[in-house]
Coordinates of C-alpha atoms in Angstrom, one line a residue:
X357 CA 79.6 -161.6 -129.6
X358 CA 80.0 -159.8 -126.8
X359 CA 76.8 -158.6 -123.8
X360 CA 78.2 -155.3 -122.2
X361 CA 75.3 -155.1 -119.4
X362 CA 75.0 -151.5 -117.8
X363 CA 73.4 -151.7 -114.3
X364 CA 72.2 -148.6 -113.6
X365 CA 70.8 -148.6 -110.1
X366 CA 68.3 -146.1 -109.5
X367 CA 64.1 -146.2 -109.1
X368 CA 64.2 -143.3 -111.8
X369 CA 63.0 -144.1 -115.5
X370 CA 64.2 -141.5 -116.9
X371 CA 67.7 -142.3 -116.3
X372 CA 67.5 -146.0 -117.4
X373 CA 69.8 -146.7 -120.7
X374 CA 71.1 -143.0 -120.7
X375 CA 74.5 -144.5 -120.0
X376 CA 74.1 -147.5 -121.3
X377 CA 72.9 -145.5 -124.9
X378 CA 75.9 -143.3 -124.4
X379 CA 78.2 -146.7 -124.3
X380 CA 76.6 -148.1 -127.1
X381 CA 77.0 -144.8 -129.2
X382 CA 80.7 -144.4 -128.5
X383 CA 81.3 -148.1 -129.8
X384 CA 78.9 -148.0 -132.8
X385 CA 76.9 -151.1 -131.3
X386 CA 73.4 -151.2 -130.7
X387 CA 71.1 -150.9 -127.8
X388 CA 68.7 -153.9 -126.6
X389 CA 66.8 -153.9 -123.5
X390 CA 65.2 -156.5 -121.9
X391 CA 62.1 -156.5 -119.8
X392 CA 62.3 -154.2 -116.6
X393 CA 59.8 -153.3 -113.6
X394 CA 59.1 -149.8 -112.4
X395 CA 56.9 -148.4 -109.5
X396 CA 53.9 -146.8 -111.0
X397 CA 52.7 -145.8 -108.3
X398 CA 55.4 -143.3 -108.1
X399 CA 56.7 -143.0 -111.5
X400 CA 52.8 -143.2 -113.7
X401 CA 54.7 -142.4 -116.5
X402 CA 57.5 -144.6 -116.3
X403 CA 56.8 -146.6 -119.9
X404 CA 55.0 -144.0 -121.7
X405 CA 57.6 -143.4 -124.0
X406 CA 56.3 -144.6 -127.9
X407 CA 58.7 -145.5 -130.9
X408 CA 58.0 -144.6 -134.1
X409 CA 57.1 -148.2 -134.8
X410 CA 54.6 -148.0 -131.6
X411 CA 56.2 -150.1 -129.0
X412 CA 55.7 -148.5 -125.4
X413 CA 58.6 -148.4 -123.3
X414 CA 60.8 -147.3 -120.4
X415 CA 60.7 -143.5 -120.7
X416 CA 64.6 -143.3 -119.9
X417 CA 65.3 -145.2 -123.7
X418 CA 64.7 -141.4 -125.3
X419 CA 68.3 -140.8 -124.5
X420 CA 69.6 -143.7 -127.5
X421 CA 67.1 -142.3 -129.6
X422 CA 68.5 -138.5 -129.2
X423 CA 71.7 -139.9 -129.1
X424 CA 71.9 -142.1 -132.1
X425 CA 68.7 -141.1 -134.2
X426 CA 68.1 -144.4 -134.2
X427 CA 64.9 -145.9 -132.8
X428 CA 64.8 -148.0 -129.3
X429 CA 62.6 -150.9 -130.5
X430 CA 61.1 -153.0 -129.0
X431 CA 61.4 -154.7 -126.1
X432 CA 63.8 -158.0 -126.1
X433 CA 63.6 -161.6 -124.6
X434 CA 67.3 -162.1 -124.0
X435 CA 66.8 -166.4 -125.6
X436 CA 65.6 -164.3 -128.7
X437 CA 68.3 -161.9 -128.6
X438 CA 71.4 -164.3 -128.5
X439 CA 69.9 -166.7 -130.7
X440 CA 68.5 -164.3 -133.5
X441 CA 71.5 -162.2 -132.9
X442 CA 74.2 -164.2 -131.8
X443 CA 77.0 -162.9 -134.4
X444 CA 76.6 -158.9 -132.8
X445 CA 77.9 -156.9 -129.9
X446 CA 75.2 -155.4 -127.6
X447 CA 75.1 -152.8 -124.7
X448 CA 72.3 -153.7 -122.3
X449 CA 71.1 -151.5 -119.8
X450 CA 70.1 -153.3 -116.0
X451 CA 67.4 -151.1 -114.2
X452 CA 66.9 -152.3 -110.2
X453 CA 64.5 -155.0 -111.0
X454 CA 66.6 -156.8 -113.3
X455 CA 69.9 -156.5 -111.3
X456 CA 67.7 -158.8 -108.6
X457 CA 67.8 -161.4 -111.2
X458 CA 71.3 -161.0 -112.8
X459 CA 72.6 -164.3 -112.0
X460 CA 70.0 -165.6 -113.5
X461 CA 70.5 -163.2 -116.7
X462 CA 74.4 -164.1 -116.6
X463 CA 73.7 -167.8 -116.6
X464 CA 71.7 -167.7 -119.6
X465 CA 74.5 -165.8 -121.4
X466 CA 77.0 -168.4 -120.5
X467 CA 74.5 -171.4 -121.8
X468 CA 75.0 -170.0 -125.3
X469 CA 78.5 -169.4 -124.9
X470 CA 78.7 -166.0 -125.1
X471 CA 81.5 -163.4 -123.3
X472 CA 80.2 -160.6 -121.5
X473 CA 80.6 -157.9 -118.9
X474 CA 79.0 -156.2 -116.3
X475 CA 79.9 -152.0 -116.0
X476 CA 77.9 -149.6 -113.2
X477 CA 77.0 -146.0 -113.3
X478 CA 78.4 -144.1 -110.6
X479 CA 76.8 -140.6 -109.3
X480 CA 79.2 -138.3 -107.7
X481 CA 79.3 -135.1 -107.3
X482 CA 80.4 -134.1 -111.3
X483 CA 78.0 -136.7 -112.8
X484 CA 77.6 -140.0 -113.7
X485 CA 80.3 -142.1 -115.1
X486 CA 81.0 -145.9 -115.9
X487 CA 83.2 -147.9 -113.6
X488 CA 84.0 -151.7 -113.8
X489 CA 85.6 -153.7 -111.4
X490 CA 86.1 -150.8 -109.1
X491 CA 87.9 -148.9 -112.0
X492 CA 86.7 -145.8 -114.1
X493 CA 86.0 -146.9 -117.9
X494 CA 88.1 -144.3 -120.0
X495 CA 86.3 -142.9 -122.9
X496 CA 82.7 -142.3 -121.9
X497 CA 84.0 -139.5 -119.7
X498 CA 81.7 -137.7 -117.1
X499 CA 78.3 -136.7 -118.4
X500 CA 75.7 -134.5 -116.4
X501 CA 72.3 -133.4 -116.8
X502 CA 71.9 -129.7 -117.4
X503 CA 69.0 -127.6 -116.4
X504 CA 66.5 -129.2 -119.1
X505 CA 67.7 -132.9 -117.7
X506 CA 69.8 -133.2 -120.5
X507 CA 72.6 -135.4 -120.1
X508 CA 75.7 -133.6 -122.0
X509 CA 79.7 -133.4 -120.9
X510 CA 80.0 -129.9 -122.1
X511 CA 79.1 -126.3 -121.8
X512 CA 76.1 -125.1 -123.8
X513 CA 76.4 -121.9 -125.5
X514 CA 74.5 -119.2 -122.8
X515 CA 72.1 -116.9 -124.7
X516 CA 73.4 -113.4 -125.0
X517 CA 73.7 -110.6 -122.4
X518 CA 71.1 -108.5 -121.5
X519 CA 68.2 -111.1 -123.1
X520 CA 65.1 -111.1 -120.6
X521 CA 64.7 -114.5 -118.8
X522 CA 61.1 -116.1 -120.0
X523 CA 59.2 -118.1 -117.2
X524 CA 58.0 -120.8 -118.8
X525 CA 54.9 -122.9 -116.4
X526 CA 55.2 -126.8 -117.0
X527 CA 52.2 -128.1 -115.7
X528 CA 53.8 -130.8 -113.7
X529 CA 55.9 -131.7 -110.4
X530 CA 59.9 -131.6 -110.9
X531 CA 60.1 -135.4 -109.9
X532 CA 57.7 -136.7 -112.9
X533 CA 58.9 -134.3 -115.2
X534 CA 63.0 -135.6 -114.4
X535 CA 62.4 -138.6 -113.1
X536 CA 59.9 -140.2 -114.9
X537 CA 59.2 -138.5 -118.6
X538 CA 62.4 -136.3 -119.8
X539 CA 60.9 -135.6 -122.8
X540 CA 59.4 -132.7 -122.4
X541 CA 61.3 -131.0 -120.8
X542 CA 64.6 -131.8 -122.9
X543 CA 62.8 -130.7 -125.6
X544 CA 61.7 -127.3 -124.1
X545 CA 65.7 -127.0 -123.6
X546 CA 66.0 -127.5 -127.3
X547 CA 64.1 -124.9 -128.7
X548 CA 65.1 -122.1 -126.0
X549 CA 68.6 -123.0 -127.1
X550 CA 68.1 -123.1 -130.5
X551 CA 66.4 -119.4 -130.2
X552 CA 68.9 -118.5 -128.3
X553 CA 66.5 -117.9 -125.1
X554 CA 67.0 -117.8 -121.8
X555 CA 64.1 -120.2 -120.1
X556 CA 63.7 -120.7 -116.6
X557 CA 60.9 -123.7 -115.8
X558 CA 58.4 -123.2 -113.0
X559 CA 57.2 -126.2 -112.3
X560 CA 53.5 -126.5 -111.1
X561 CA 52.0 -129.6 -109.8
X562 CA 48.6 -130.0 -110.9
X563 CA 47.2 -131.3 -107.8
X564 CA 48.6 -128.1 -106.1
X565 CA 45.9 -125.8 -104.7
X566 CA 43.9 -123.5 -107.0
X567 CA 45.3 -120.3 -105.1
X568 CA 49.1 -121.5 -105.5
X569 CA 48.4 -122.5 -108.8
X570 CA 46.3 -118.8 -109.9
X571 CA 49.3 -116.8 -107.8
X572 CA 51.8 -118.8 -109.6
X573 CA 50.6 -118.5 -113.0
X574 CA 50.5 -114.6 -112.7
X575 CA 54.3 -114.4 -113.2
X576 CA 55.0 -116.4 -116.4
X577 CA 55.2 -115.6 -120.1
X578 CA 53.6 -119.1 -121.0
X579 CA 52.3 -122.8 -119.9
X580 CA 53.3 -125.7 -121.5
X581 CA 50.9 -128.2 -120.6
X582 CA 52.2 -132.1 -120.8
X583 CA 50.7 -135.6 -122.0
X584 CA 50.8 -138.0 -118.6
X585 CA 48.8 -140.9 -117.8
X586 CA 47.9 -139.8 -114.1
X587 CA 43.7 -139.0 -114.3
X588 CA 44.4 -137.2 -110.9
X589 CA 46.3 -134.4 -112.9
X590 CA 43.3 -133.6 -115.2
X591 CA 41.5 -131.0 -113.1
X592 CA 44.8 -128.7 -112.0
X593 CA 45.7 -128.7 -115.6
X594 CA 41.9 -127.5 -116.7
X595 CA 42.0 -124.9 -114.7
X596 CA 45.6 -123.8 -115.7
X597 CA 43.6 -123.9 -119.6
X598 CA 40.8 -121.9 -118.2
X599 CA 43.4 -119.0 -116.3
X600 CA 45.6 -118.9 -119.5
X601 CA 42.0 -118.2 -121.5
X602 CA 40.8 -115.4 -119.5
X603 CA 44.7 -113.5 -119.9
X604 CA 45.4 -114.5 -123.0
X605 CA 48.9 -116.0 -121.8
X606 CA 50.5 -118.6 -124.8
X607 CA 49.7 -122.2 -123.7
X608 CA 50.7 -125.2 -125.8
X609 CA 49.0 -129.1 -124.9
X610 CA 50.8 -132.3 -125.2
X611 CA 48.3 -135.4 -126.1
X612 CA 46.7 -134.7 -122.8
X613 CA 47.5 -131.1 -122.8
X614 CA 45.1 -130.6 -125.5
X615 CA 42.2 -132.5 -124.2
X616 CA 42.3 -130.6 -121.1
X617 CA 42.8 -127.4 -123.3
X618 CA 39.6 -128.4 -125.2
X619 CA 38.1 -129.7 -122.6
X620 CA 38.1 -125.8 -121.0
X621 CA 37.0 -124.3 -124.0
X622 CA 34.0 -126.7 -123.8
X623 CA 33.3 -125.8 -120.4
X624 CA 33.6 -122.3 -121.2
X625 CA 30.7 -123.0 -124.0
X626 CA 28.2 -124.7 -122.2
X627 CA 28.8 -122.8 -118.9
X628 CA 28.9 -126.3 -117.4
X629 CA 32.3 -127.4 -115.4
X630 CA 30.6 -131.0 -115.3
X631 CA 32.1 -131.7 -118.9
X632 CA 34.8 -133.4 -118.8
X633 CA 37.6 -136.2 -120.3
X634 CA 35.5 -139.7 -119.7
X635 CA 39.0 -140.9 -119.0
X636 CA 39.4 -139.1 -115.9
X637 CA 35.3 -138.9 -115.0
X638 CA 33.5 -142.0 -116.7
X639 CA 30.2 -140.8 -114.4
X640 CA 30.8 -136.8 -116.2
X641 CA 27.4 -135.6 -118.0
X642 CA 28.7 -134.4 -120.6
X643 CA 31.9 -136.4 -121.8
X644 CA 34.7 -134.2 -123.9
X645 CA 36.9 -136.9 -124.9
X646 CA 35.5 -140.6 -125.9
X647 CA 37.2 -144.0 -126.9
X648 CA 38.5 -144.3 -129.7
X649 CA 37.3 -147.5 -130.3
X650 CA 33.5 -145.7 -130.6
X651 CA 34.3 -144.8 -133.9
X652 CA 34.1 -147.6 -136.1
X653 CA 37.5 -148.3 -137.9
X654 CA 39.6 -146.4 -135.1
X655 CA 42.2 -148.1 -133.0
X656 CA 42.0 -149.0 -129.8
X657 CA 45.0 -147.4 -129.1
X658 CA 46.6 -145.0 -131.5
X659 CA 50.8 -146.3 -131.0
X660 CA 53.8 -144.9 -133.2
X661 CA 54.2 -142.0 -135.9
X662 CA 51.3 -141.1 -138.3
X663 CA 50.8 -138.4 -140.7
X664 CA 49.2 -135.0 -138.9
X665 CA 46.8 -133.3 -142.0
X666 CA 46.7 -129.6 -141.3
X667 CA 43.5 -127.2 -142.1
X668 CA 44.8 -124.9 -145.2
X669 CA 44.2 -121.4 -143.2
X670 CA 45.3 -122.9 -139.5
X671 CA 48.2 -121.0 -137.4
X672 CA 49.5 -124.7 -137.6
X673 CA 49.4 -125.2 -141.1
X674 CA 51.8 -121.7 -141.4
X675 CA 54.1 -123.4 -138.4
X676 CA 53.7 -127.4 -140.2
X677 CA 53.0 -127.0 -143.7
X678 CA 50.3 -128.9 -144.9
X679 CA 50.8 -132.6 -143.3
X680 CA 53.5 -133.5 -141.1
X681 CA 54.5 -137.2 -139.3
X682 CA 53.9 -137.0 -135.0
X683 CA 54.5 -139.9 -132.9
X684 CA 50.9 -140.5 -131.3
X685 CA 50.0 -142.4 -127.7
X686 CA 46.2 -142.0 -127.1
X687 CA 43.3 -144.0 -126.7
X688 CA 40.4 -141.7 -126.5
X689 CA 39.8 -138.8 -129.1
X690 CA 37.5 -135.2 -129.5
X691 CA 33.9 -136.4 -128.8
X692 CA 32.7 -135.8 -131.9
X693 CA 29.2 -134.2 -130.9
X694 CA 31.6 -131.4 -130.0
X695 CA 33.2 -130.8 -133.3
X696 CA 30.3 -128.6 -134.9
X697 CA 29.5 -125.9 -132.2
X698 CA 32.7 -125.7 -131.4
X699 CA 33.9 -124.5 -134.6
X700 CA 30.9 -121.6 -134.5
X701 CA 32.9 -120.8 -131.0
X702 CA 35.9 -120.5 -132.3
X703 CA 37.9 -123.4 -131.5
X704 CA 39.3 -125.0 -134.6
X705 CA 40.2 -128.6 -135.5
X706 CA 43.6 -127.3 -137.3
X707 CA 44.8 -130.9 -137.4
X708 CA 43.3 -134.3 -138.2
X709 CA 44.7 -138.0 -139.1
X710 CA 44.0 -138.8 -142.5
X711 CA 40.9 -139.8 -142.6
X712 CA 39.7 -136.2 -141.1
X713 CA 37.7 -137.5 -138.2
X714 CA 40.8 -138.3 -135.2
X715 CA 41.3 -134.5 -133.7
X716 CA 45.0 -134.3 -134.0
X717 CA 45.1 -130.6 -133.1
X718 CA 43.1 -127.3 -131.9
X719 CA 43.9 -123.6 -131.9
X720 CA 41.2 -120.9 -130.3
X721 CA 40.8 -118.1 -132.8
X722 CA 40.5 -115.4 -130.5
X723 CA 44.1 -116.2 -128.3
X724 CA 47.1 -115.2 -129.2
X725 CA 48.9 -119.2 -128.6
X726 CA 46.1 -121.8 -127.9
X727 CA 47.2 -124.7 -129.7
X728 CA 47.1 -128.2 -128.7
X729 CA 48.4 -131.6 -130.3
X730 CA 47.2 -135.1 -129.6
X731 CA 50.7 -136.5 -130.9
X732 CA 54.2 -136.1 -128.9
X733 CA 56.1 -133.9 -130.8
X734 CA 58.5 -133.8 -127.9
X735 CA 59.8 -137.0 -129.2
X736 CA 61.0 -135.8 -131.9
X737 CA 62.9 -133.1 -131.1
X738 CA 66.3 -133.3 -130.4
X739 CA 69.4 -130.9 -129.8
X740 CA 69.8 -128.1 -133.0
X741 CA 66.7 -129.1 -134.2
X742 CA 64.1 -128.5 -131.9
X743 CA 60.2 -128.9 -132.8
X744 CA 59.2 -126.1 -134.6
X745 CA 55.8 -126.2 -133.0
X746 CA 57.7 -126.0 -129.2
X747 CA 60.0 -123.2 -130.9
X748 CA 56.7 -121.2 -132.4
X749 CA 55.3 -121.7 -128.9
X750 CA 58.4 -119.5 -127.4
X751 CA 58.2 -117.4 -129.7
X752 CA 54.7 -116.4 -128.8
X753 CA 55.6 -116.4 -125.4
X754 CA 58.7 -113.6 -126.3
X755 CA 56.4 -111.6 -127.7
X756 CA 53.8 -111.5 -124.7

């Protein structure tokens, strides 16, 4: 057995075990990862990333699961490790926390008599690499992130001469959306490519001012509107929901992306701005999205993949087919008071869990693109086979 440890030293999340997942690829080993601390003050977002099994961990590990179609798992104590899996080669990746330790982690290693080594990114000015001992490691080669923060070595096929750009609004600052969740926005990457579409990203933080956001939204061809466990972003991306209402501009939500979508529509109902996600106001009047928990024989928190039922006659039903699997990361759910009056509006519950009372989805009737999901289907998406729902969602914003 054999520990190949990959100390990756950077406060970003998104980039921890993209090397390391790389390594492990190339040598047909697996992946463990041990327990690692982030800053979540700055990086909210930095362990929001769900398996299909529903463990929650560092964002960055969607790179071995795009890599090797393989889930991350879960999260490792290294006694366990060696001593359950004593007889198999690992790649490990170190995030800055962990490196303060590693003579600590390298001591327990050698207690159970077992070889390893210890490789670093390096960030120059092509990319990152692996280097050992002062010395480049041959094989892995230099890998970079294009403009979707997709780590690849080569050049992507451009789309073709002469196709109009789309502007594409993620609802979200360039930091989090790189540096802390990459999902998103690598799969956004996925389906332009795969439609052969040139996207540009404007990125809009949601805490920006109402008059940057309005002037900035005038100029794109769609909104993609992200999950995120910051409460602070809530109120930008409402009012990004309620612009992309009034001028019919496609919009597609992410878990929370949907129940600020909703959550306009709502508004827009009761001509009340009070209503709101009880998440992000627990003191709002009128409360849009609830605890799960409420509703006797729901989670408390809804982890890992689960079958998505579409309504027969929804837009998503034509896109999904009648059920589909989506990975799911959500505590709190459609209030159910709601459900009624808002189907007389217009808003439909396209999408539900099995039981048909969990509000997995929404489309508004009278727009050309308002749908929302309470799964991730960002995490499943990978290079050549983008999300059909993310594709459909370009596809509406082509034809605007």
């Amino acid at each position: 057995m054999t520990l190949t440890f990959v100390a990756h030293n950077t406060p970003e999340p998104a980039l921890y075990g993209a090397m390391a997942s790389i390594l492990a690829c190339q040598r047909g080993v697996g992946l463990a990862h041990l327990s690692v601390n982030w800053n979540k003050q700055r990086y909210a977002d930095a362990c929001q990333h769900v398996t299909a099994e529903g463990e929650l961990v560092t964002s960055g590990l969607l790179w071995y699961e795009r890599f090797s179609g393989k889930s991350a798992g879960k999260v490792w104590l290294l006694d366990d490790l060696l001593s359950l899996h004593g007889s198999k080669d690992w790649v490990i990746p170190l995030g800055p926390s962990q490196l303060e330790s590693f003579t600590k982690l390298a001591r327990a290693v050698r207690d159970y008599s077992v070889d390893y080594q210890l490789v670093e990114v390096e960030r120059g000015v092509q990319g990152y690499q692996l280097r050992r001992g002062g010395s480049v490691q041959g094989g892995q080669g230099i890998w970079w992130r294009d403009s979707f923060g997709r780590f690849t070595t080569g050049h992507r096929t451009p789309p073709a001469l002469g196709s109009r750009r789309l502007r594409i609004a993620l609802i979200g600052t360039y930091s989090d959306q790189l540096g802390s969740y990459p999902a998103t926005l690598a799969a956004l990457g996925d389906a332009a490519e795969a439609l052969g579409t040139a996207v540009e990203t404007v990125f809009i933080p949601p805490r920006a001012p109402e008059n940057v956001l309005i002037s900035t939204l005038r100029d794109v061809d769609g909104v993609l509107m992200p999950g995120g466990s910051d409460m602070l972003n809530v109120a930008g991306q409402i009012r990004a929901a309620h612009y992309c209402l009034q001028h019919d501009l496609p919009v597609l939500g992410l878990c929370l992306g949907m129940q600020t979508m909703a959550t306009a529509v709502i508004q827009k109902m009761l001509g009340n701005t009070q209503a709101n996600l009880a998440e992000a106001d627990p003191l709002a009047p009128l409360k849009t999205f609830v605890p799960l928990e409420q509703t006797s024989g729901h989670p408390q928190h809804r982890l890992g993949d689960d079958v998505m039922k579409m309504r027969d006659d929804s837009q998503l039903a034509s896109l999904l087919g009648g059920e589909t699997t989506v990975r799911y990361n959500h505590r709190f759910q459609l209030n159910p008071q709601f459900k009624k009056n808002l189907q007389s509006y217009g808003l439909t519950v396209s999408g539900t869990d099995r039981s048909g009372t969990i509000a997995d989805a929404i489309e508004y009737a009278a727009h050309p693109f308002y749908v929302g999901v309470q799964g991730h289907p960002e995490l499943t998406s990978a290079p050549e086979r983008p999300h059909p729902l993310i594709s459909a969602f370009l596809k509406a914003a082509v034809e605007k």
